[in-house]
Coordinates of C-alpha atoms and ligand atoms in Angstrom, one line a residue:
M1 CA -27.4 -19.9 -11.6
N2 CA -25.5 -18.3 -8.9
P3 CA -25.0 -14.5 -8.7
S4 CA -21.3 -15.0 -9.7
R5 CA -21.9 -17.1 -12.9
I6 CA -24.6 -14.3 -13.6
L7 CA -22.3 -11.7 -13.4
L8 CA -19.4 -13.5 -15.3
A9 CA -21.9 -14.2 -18.1
A10 CA -22.8 -10.6 -18.3
L11 CA -19.4 -9.5 -18.1
C12 CA -18.4 -12.0 -20.8
A13 CA -21.1 -10.7 -22.9
G14 CA -19.9 -7.0 -22.1
S15 CA -17.0 -6.9 -24.7
F16 CA -19.2 -8.0 -27.4
A17 CA -22.0 -5.7 -26.1
L18 CA -19.3 -3.0 -26.4
A19 CA -18.2 -3.6 -29.7
A20 CA -22.1 -3.6 -31.0
Q21 CA -23.0 -0.4 -29.2
A22 CA -21.2 1.7 -31.6
Q23 CA -22.5 5.0 -30.3
D24 CA -22.1 4.6 -26.5
P25 CA -19.2 2.2 -25.0
G26 CA -19.7 3.9 -21.9
K27 CA -23.5 2.8 -21.5
A28 CA -22.4 -0.9 -22.1
L29 CA -19.6 -0.4 -19.3
G30 CA -22.0 1.4 -16.9
G31 CA -24.4 -1.6 -17.4
L32 CA -21.5 -3.8 -16.6
L33 CA -20.5 -1.9 -13.6
R34 CA -23.8 -1.2 -12.0
Q35 CA -24.0 -5.0 -11.2
I36 CA -21.1 -4.6 -9.1
V37 CA -22.0 -1.0 -7.5
P38 CA -24.5 -1.0 -5.1
G39 CA -27.4 1.3 -5.6
G40 CA -26.0 1.7 -9.1
L41 CA -24.1 4.9 -10.4
P42 CA -25.7 8.0 -9.5
N43 CA -22.8 10.0 -10.6
L44 CA -22.2 8.7 -14.0
P45 CA -23.7 11.2 -16.3
Q46 CA -25.0 8.3 -18.8
A47 CA -28.4 10.1 -19.6
A48 CA -26.4 13.6 -19.9
P49 CA -28.1 15.5 -22.7
R50 CA -25.0 16.8 -24.1
P51 CA -24.2 14.2 -26.7
S52 CA -20.8 12.6 -26.8
P53 CA -18.0 14.1 -28.8
A54 CA -17.3 11.9 -31.5
T55 CA -14.4 9.7 -30.7
G56 CA -12.3 10.8 -33.7
D57 CA -12.8 14.1 -32.2
L58 CA -11.2 13.4 -28.9
V59 CA -8.0 11.9 -30.3
Q60 CA -7.7 15.1 -32.6
M61 CA -8.3 17.4 -29.4
L62 CA -5.8 15.5 -27.4
T63 CA -3.4 16.3 -30.3
E64 CA -4.1 19.8 -29.9
S65 CA -4.5 21.0 -26.4
L66 CA -5.7 19.4 -23.3
A67 CA -7.5 22.6 -22.2
Q68 CA -9.9 21.2 -24.7
I69 CA -10.7 18.2 -22.7
D70 CA -13.4 19.3 -20.3
E71 CA -14.6 16.9 -17.4
P72 CA -17.3 15.2 -19.8
R73 CA -14.7 14.4 -22.3
E74 CA -12.2 13.3 -19.9
I75 CA -15.0 10.9 -18.6
E76 CA -15.8 9.8 -21.8
I77 CA -12.2 9.1 -22.9
G78 CA -11.6 7.0 -19.5
R79 CA -14.9 5.0 -20.5
Q80 CA -13.3 4.3 -23.6
L81 CA -9.9 3.3 -22.0
A82 CA -11.8 1.3 -19.4
A83 CA -13.4 -0.6 -22.1
V84 CA -10.0 -1.2 -23.6
L85 CA -8.8 -2.8 -20.2
L86 CA -12.1 -4.7 -20.0
G87 CA -11.6 -6.2 -23.6
S88 CA -8.5 -8.0 -22.4
K89 CA -9.4 -8.9 -19.1
P90 CA -12.9 -9.3 -17.8
L91 CA -14.0 -8.5 -14.3
H92 CA -13.8 -10.9 -11.6
G93 CA -17.0 -12.8 -10.6
D94 CA -16.7 -12.5 -7.0
M95 CA -19.5 -9.8 -6.3
A96 CA -18.6 -9.6 -2.7
L97 CA -15.2 -8.8 -3.5
Q98 CA -16.1 -6.3 -5.9
R99 CA -18.4 -4.6 -3.7
Y100 CA -15.6 -4.5 -1.2
V101 CA -13.0 -3.0 -3.4
N102 CA -15.5 -0.4 -4.8
R103 CA -16.3 0.7 -1.3
L104 CA -12.9 1.1 -0.1
G105 CA -11.8 2.8 -3.4
R106 CA -14.8 5.4 -3.1
W107 CA -13.9 6.2 0.5
V108 CA -10.3 6.9 -0.7
S109 CA -11.7 9.0 -3.6
L110 CA -13.8 11.1 -1.3
Q111 CA -10.7 12.4 0.4
S112 CA -8.9 13.0 -3.0
T113 CA -8.9 16.7 -4.8
R114 CA -11.7 15.5 -7.3
P115 CA -14.4 13.7 -5.1
Q116 CA -17.1 14.4 -7.6
L117 CA -15.8 12.2 -10.3
P118 CA -17.9 9.2 -11.0
W119 CA -15.4 6.9 -9.2
T120 CA -15.7 3.2 -10.1
F121 CA -13.5 0.4 -8.9
G122 CA -13.5 -3.1 -10.1
V123 CA -11.3 -6.2 -9.8
L124 CA -9.9 -7.8 -13.0
D125 CA -10.0 -11.7 -13.4
D126 CA -6.3 -12.0 -13.9
P127 CA -3.5 -13.8 -11.8
G128 CA -0.8 -10.9 -12.5
F129 CA 0.1 -8.3 -10.2
N130 CA -1.6 -5.0 -11.8
A131 CA -3.2 -1.9 -11.2
F132 CA -4.8 0.1 -13.9
A133 CA -6.6 3.5 -14.0
A134 CA -8.4 5.5 -16.6
P135 CA -9.4 9.1 -16.7
G136 CA -12.5 10.4 -15.1
G137 CA -12.3 7.9 -12.3
Y138 CA -12.2 4.2 -13.5
V139 CA -9.5 2.0 -11.4
F140 CA -9.0 -1.7 -11.8
V141 CA -7.1 -4.0 -9.7
T142 CA -6.0 -7.5 -10.5
R143 CA -7.2 -10.6 -8.5
G144 CA -3.5 -11.5 -8.2
L145 CA -2.7 -8.2 -6.7
V146 CA -5.7 -8.5 -4.0
D147 CA -4.6 -11.8 -3.2
R148 CA -1.2 -10.8 -2.1
V149 CA -2.1 -7.5 0.1
D150 CA -4.0 -6.5 3.1
E151 CA -6.0 -3.8 3.4
A152 CA -3.7 -1.0 3.9
E153 CA -1.7 -1.8 1.1
L154 CA -4.6 -2.2 -1.2
A155 CA -5.6 1.3 -0.1
G156 CA -2.4 2.8 -0.8
I157 CA -2.5 1.2 -4.2
L158 CA -5.7 2.6 -5.0
A159 CA -4.7 6.1 -3.8
H160 CA -1.7 5.9 -6.2
E161 CA -4.0 5.2 -8.9
I162 CA -6.4 7.6 -7.8
T163 CA -3.4 10.2 -7.8
H164 CA -2.9 9.6 -11.4
V165 CA -6.8 10.2 -12.3
T166 CA -6.9 13.6 -10.2
G167 CA -3.5 14.6 -11.6
K168 CA -4.7 13.7 -15.3
H169 CA -1.5 11.8 -16.0
H170 CA -3.0 9.4 -18.3
L171 CA -4.4 12.4 -20.2
K172 CA -1.0 13.8 -20.2
A173 CA 0.7 10.6 -21.7
L174 CA -2.2 9.9 -24.2
A175 CA -1.8 13.5 -25.5
A176 CA 1.9 13.3 -25.8
K177 CA 1.4 9.9 -28.0
A178 CA -1.4 11.4 -30.0
R179 CA 0.6 14.4 -30.9
A180 CA 3.4 12.3 -31.9
G181 CA 1.4 10.8 -34.6
L182 CA 1.5 7.4 -33.0
A183 CA -2.4 6.8 -33.1
T184 CA -2.3 6.9 -36.8
Q185 CA 0.9 5.0 -37.1
L186 CA -0.7 2.0 -34.5
V187 CA -3.9 2.1 -36.5
A188 CA -2.1 1.5 -39.5
S189 CA 0.0 -1.2 -38.3
Q190 CA -2.0 -3.0 -36.0
L191 CA -5.7 -2.5 -36.7
R192 CA -6.3 -2.9 -40.4
G193 CA -9.5 -4.6 -40.7
N194 CA -10.5 -4.8 -37.2
A195 CA -14.0 -4.1 -36.3
Q196 CA -13.9 -2.3 -33.2
G197 CA -17.4 -0.5 -33.4
A198 CA -17.5 1.0 -29.8
I199 CA -14.4 2.8 -29.7
S200 CA -12.5 4.4 -32.1
A201 CA -9.6 2.6 -33.8
Q202 CA -7.4 5.2 -33.0
M203 CA -8.3 5.5 -29.3
L204 CA -8.2 1.8 -29.1
A205 CA -4.7 1.8 -30.2
L206 CA -3.5 4.7 -27.9
G207 CA -5.1 3.1 -25.1
R208 CA -3.4 -0.3 -25.7
N209 CA 0.1 1.3 -26.4
L210 CA -0.5 3.6 -23.2
Y211 CA -1.2 0.4 -20.9
S212 CA 1.5 -1.6 -22.2
S213 CA 4.2 1.3 -22.1
G214 CA 3.2 3.1 -19.2
L215 CA 2.8 6.7 -17.7
D216 CA 5.7 9.3 -17.4
Q217 CA 8.1 8.3 -14.6
G218 CA 7.7 11.8 -12.7
D219 CA 3.9 11.4 -12.7
E220 CA 4.7 7.7 -10.9
Y221 CA 6.8 9.3 -8.2
E222 CA 4.0 12.1 -7.7
A223 CA 1.3 9.3 -7.5
D224 CA 3.6 7.7 -5.0
R225 CA 4.0 10.7 -2.7
E226 CA 0.4 12.0 -3.1
G227 CA -0.9 8.3 -3.0
V228 CA 0.8 7.8 0.6
A229 CA -0.8 11.1 1.8
L230 CA -4.1 10.2 0.4
A231 CA -4.1 6.9 1.9
A232 CA -3.6 8.6 5.2
R233 CA -6.1 11.0 5.0
A234 CA -8.6 8.2 4.5
G235 CA -7.6 6.8 7.7
F236 CA -5.2 4.1 6.5
D237 CA -1.6 2.9 7.5
P238 CA 0.6 5.3 5.4
Y239 CA 3.3 2.3 5.0
G240 CA 0.7 0.4 3.0
L241 CA 2.1 1.6 -0.5
P242 CA 5.8 1.2 0.7
A243 CA 4.9 -2.4 1.6
V244 CA 3.8 -3.2 -1.7
L245 CA 6.9 -1.7 -3.2
Q246 CA 9.0 -3.6 -1.0
Q247 CA 7.1 -6.8 -2.3
L248 CA 7.8 -5.6 -5.9
R249 CA 11.3 -5.1 -5.0
A250 CA 11.5 -8.7 -3.8
A251 CA 9.8 -10.1 -6.9
A252 CA 11.9 -11.9 -9.3
P253 CA 12.6 -10.0 -12.4
D254 CA 11.4 -12.9 -14.7
N255 CA 8.2 -13.6 -12.8
P256 CA 5.7 -13.1 -15.3
L257 CA 2.9 -12.0 -13.0
F258 CA 5.2 -9.1 -11.9
T259 CA 6.6 -8.1 -15.7
L260 CA 3.8 -5.5 -16.6
T261 CA 4.0 -3.5 -13.4
L262 CA 7.9 -3.8 -13.3
A263 CA 8.1 -2.8 -16.9
T264 CA 5.8 0.3 -16.6
H265 CA 6.7 1.8 -13.5
P266 CA 10.4 3.0 -12.3
P267 CA 12.5 0.3 -10.1
A268 CA 10.7 -0.3 -6.8
Q269 CA 14.2 0.6 -5.1
Q270 CA 14.2 4.1 -6.5
R271 CA 10.4 4.7 -5.6
L272 CA 10.8 3.4 -2.2
E273 CA 14.2 5.7 -1.7
R274 CA 12.0 8.7 -3.0
L275 CA 9.2 8.0 -0.8
E276 CA 11.6 7.9 2.1
V277 CA 13.0 11.3 1.3
A278 CA 9.4 12.8 1.0
M279 CA 7.8 10.9 4.0
G280 CA 10.5 11.3 6.4
A281 CA 9.1 10.6 10.0
R282 CA 6.4 12.8 9.5
L283 CA 3.5 10.2 8.9
D284 CA 5.2 7.8 11.5
A285 CA 2.5 8.6 14.1
L286 CA -0.1 7.1 11.6
S287 CA 1.4 3.9 11.4
G288 CA 1.5 0.8 13.3
K289 CA -2.0 -0.1 12.8
P290 CA -3.0 -3.8 12.7
S291 CA -3.1 -5.2 9.5
V292 CA -6.7 -6.1 8.3
P293 CA -6.6 -9.3 5.7
I294 CA -8.9 -8.6 3.1
A295 CA -10.3 -12.2 3.4
Q296 CA -11.3 -11.1 6.9
R297 CA -13.4 -8.3 5.4
L298 CA -15.2 -10.7 3.1
G299 CA -15.9 -12.9 5.9
Q300 CA -13.7 -15.6 4.9
R301 CA -11.0 -16.0 8.1
Ligands
ZN401 ZN1 1.1 4.3 -11.4

């Protein structure tokens, strides 16, 4: 069996493994991701002596105060949300692509304000044009997105998602939802009788709601601004992210591949206008680098 098939088989089994490992979804997730990260995940605190807080407690803490969510808890929440994402879309089976996106993302994340997080990047096997992040350093892009961008554009998207993580934007949104009592309502309405052993029903409900409704719009603009600066700091053309936004602006509103991204973000035109104001001409000296197709990086000219 070729490596892709093996990876894919492991990943397909992964969602079941997640459900089966009631006490530690992150362990199962770490096992999956270790296969796509060369040398494993040295920073992932899987063997941390501190017991993971009970998942019910995490939702409770979110409702009380974000100050209670220290970094290990933030990472734990991220693992659970990453499992929610992987439960709906598996990782793509192309190992070379996974390694490339991981290397690229890790390089960009090293220039961020939180380089010490256990950053993990993956490509989801989905034709849509989407990117997702979860607290603690999990970032996923879809295959449909990777197929439509070059390296600088991908770096810009990853930088945008990295900024959501470093700014704790998901935690803020989750806390707002949890405080509104949404978890309880959603659990009651959607998850009756659902045997999701790995993740608390409340966290699963919050996560699904979060990824379908999106983040605070102000946080999206911040992720654009900071993302452009971060990509530039990592050595990429700062106009990568604006180029992606132009692509989004041009997308037909009824194109199903773009529906989720367009629905969960401010209009691309407004994002471009705000970026133009924020960037001015300050980063122009860093632009104009030749475009690097991703296929070229993967040796498929
Ligand atoms: Zn965003």
